[in-house]
Short mmCIF file of C-alpha atoms and ligand atoms in Angstrom, two decimals:
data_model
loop_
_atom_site.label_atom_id
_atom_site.label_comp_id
_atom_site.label_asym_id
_atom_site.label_seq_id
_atom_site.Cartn_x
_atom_site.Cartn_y
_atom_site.Cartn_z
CA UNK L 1 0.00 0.00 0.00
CA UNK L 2 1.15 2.98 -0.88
CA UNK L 3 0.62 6.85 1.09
CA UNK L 4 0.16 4.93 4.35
CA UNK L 5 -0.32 7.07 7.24
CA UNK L 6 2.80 8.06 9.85
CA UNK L 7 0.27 8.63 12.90
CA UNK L 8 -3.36 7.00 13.35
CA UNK L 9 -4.95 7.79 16.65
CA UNK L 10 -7.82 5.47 17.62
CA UNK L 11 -10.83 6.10 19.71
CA UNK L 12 -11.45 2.66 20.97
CA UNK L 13 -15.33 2.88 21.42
CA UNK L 14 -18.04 0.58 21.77
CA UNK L 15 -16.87 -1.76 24.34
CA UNK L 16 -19.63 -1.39 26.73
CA UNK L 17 -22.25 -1.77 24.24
CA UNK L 18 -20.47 -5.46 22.61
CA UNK L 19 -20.69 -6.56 26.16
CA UNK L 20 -24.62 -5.20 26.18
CA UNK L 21 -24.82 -7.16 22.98
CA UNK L 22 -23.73 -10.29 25.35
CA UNK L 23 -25.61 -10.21 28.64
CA UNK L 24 -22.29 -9.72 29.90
CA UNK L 25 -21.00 -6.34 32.01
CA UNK L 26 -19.91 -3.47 30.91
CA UNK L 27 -16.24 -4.48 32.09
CA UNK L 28 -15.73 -7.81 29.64
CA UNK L 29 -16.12 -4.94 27.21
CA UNK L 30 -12.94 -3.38 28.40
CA UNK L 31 -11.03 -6.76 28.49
CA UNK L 32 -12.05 -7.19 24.97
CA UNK L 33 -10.80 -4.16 23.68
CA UNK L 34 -7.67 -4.46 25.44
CA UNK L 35 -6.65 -7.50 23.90
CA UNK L 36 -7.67 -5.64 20.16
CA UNK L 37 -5.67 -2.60 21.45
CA UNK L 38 -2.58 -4.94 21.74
CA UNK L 39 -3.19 -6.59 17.89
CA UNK L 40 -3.89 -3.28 16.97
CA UNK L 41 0.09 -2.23 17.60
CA UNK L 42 1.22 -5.40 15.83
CA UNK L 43 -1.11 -4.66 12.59
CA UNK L 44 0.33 -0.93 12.43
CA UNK L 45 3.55 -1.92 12.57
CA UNK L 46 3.01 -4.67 9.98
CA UNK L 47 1.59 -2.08 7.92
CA UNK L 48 4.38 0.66 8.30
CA UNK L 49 2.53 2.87 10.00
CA UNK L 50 5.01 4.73 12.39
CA UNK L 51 3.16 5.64 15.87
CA UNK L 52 -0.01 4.80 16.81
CA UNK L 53 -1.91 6.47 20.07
CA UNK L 54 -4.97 4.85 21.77
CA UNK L 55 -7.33 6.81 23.78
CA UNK L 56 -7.99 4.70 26.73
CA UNK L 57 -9.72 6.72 29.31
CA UNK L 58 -10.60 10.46 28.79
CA UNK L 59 -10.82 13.41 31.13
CA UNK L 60 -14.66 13.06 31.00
CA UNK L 61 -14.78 9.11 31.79
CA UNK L 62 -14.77 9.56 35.63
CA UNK L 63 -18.17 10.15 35.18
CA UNK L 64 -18.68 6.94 34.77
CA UNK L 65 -20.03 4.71 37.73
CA UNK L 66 -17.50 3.89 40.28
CA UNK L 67 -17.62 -0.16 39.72
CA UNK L 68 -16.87 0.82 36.12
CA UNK L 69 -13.71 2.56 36.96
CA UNK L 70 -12.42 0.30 39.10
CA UNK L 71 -12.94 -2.38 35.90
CA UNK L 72 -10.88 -0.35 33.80
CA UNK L 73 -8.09 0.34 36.46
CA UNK L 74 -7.90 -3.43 37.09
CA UNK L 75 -7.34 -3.72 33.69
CA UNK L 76 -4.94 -1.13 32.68
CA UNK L 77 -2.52 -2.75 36.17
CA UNK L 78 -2.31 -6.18 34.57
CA UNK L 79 -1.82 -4.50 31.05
CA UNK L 80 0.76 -2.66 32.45
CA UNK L 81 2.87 -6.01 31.84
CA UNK L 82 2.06 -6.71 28.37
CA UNK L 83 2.91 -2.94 27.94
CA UNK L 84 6.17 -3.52 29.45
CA UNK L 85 6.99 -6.63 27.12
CA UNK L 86 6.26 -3.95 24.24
CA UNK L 87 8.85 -2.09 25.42
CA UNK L 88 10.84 -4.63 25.05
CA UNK L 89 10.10 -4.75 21.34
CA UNK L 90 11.77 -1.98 20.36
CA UNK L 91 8.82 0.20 21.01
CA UNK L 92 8.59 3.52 22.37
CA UNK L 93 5.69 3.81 24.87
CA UNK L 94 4.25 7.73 25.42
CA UNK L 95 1.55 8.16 28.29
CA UNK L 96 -0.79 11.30 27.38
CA UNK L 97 -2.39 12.97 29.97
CA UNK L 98 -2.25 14.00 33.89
CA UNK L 99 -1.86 10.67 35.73
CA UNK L 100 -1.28 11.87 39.10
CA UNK L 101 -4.93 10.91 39.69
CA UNK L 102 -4.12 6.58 39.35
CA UNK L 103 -2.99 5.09 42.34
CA UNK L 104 0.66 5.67 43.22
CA UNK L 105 1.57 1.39 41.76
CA UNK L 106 0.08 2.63 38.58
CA UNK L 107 1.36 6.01 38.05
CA UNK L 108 5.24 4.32 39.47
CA UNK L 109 4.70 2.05 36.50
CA UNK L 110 3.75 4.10 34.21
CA UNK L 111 6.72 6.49 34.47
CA UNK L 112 9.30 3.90 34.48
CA UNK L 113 7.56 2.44 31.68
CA UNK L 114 8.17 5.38 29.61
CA UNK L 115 11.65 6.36 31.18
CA UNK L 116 12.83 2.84 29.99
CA UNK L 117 11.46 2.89 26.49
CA UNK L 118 12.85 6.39 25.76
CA UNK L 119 15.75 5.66 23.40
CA UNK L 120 13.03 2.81 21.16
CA UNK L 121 13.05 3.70 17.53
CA UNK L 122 10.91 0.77 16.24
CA UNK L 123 7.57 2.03 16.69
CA UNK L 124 6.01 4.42 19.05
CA UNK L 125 2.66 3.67 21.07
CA UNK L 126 0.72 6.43 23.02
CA UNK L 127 -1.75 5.78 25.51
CA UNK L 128 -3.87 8.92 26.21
CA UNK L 129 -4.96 7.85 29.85
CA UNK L 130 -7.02 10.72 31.77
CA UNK L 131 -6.75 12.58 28.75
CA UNK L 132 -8.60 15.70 27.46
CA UNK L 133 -7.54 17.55 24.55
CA UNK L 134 -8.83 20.91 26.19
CA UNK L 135 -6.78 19.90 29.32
CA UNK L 136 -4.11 19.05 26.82
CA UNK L 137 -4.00 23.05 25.79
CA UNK L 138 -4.90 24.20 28.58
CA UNK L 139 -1.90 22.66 30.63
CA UNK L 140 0.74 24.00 27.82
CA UNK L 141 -0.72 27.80 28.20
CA UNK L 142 0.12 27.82 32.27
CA UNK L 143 3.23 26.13 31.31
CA UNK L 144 4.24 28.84 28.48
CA UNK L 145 2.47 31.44 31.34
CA UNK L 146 5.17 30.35 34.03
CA UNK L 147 8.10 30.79 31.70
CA UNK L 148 6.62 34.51 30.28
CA UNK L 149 6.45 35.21 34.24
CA UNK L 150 9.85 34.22 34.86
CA UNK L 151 11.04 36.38 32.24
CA UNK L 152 12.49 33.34 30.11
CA UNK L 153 10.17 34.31 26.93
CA UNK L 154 8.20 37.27 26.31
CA UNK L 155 4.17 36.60 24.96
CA UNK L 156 5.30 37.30 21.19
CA UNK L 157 7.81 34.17 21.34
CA UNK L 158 4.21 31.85 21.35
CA UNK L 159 3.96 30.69 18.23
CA UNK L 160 1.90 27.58 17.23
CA UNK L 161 5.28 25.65 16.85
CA UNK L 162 6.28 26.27 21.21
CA UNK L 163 2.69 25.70 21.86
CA UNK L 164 3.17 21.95 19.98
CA UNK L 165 6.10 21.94 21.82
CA UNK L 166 4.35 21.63 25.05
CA UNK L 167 1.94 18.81 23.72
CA UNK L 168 2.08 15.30 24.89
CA UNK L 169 2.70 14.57 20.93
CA UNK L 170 5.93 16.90 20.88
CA UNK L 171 8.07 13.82 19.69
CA UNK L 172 5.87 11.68 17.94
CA UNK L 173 5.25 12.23 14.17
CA UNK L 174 2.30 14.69 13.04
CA UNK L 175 -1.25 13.03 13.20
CA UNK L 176 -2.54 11.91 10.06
CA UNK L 177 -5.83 9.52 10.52
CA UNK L 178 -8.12 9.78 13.47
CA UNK L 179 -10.41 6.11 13.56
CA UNK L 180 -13.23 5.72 15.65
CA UNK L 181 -15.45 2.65 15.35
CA UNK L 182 -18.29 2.25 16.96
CA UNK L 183 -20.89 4.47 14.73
CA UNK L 184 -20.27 7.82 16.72
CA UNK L 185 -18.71 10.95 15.01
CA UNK L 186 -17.35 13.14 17.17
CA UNK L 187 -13.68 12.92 18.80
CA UNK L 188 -15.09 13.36 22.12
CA UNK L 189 -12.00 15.60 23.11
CA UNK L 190 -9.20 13.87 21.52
CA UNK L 191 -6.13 15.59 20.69
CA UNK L 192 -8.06 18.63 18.98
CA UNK L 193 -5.26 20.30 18.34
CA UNK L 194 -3.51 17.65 16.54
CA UNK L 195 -6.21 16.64 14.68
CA UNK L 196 -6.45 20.15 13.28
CA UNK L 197 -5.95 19.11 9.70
CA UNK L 198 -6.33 14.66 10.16
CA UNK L 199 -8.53 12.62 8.12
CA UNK L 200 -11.53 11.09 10.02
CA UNK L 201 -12.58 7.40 9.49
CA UNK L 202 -15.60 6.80 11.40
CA UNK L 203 -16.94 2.92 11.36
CA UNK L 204 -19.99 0.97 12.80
CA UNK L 205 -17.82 -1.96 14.34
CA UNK L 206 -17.40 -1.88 17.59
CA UNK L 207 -13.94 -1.55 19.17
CA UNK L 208 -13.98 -5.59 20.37
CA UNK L 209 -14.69 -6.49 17.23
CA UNK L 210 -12.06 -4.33 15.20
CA UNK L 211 -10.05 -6.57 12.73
CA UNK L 212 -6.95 -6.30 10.53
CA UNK L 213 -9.08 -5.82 7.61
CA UNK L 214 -11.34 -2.68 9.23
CA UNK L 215 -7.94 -0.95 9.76
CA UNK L 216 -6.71 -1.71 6.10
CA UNK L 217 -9.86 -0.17 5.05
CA UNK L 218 -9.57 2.78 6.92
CA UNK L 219 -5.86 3.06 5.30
CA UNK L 220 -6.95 2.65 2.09
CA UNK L 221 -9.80 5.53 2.40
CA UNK L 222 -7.11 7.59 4.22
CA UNK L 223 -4.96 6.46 1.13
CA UNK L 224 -7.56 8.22 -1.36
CA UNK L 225 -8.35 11.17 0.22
CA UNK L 226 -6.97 14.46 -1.47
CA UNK L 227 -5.01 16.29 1.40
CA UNK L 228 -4.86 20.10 0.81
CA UNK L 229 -3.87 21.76 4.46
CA UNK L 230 -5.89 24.67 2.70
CA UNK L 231 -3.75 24.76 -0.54
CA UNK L 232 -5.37 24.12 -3.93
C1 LIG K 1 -14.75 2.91 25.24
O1 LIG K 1 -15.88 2.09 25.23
C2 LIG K 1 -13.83 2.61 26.38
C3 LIG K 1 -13.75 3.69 27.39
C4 LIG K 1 -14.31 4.85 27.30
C5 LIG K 1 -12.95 3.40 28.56
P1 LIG K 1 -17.20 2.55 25.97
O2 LIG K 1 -17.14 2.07 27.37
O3 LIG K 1 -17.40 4.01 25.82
O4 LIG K 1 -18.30 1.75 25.17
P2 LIG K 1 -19.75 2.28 24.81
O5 LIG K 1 -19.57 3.55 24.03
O6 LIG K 1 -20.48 2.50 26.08
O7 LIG K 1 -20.32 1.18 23.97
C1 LIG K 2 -14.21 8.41 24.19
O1 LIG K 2 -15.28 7.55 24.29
C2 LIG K 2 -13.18 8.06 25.20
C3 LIG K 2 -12.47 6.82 24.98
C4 LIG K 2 -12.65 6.00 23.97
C5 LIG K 2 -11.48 6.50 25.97
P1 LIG K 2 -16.57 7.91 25.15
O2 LIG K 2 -17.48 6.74 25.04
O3 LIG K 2 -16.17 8.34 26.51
O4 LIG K 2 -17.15 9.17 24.37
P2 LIG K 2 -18.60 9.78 24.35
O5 LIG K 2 -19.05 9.91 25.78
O6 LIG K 2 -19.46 8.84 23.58
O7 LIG K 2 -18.48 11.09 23.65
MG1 LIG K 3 -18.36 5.13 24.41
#
């Protein structure tokens, strides 16, 4: 295949409703759609796609019903090992978003995770965990704020380049394809800024249920599509 793209971000939707489907809780959903998440990587990289980020919990999920959350932490500490073997692989692992709020195992994990998978070239994988695109922003302006305060740059020096700078994204390659199954359309908060000028794929699988082929479609419709960034 040929125009394939560097950076695909996935909204992994639908898992509560494939368990619905079931008779089954909303939480064999989420088990599901981790163990797609982890084929996912493998496809991409078969593919040559470069970096691949997964939204995995959002700023907005902790309204979700306690039991729920407590499913999906469960989940994300015995992940935390495959994730690890990743790293192993080759593959650079980048968290997205404020973790302080995980219990101190997880966010210990977490950090070390990324520390030791800093120098991987392979591939890279984000996880956007407790991520908002608005907090996203929001967290680079009082970050550029500080440093205007402290005299170290003066308001004109913000251009759109320091502001991407300041982005959880800063070092992976620029976001080409946005995919969310499921049958919504919206991105739900997910990296808005990067996805500034991304193709969209929406589909009407479900994230459990997300195969090789339904990304190779998505590819090939992101292959097609007539990118202009506002040119002619
Ligand atoms: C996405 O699946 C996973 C998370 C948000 C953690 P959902 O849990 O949103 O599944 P639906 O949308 O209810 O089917
Ligand atoms: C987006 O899905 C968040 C993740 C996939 C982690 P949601 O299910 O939370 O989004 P909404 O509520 O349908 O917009
Ligand atoms: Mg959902």
């Amino acid at each position: 295949m040929e125009n394939i793209p560097q950076h695909i971000g996935f909204i992994m939707d639908g898992n509560g409703r494939w368990a619905k489907k079931r008779a089954m809780p909303r939480n064999f959903g989420h088990n599901q759609g981790a163990a797609v998440f982890k084929k996912t990587i493998n496809w991409c990289r078969e593919l040559g796609v470069k970096c691949a980020t997964f939204y995995a919990f959002s700023t907005e999920n902790w309204r979700r019903p306690s039991e729920e959350i407590k499913g999906i932490m469960d989940l994300l500490r015995r992940y935390l090992k495959d994730i690890r073997a990743s790293a192993d692989e080759n593959i650079r692992i980048i968290i997205l978003g404020d973790i302080e709020p995980f219990d101190k195992d997880i966010q210990d994990e977490l950090i070390d995770i990324m520390q030791t998978s800093k120098n991987n070239t392979g591939f890279i994988v984000g996880i956007a965990l407790n991520y908002g695109g608005r907090a996203e922003i929001c967290n680079a302006a009082r970050l550029l704020a500080v440093k205007c305060s402290q005299g170290e740059i003066i308001p004109d020096d913000i251009t759109e380049e320091l502001i991407g700078e300041y982005l959880y994204t800063s070092e992976m390659p620029p976001l080409d394809l946005v995919i969310r199954p499921s049958g919504e359309q919206r991105l739900s908060n997910f990296l808005i800024w990067q996805a500034a000028y991304a193709e969209f794929v929406f589909m009407d699988v479900l994230w459990p249920d997300f195969t090789k082929k339904d990304l190779e479609y998505a590819i090939r419709e992101y292959a097609a599509r007539n990118r202009r960034f506002g040119g002619i």
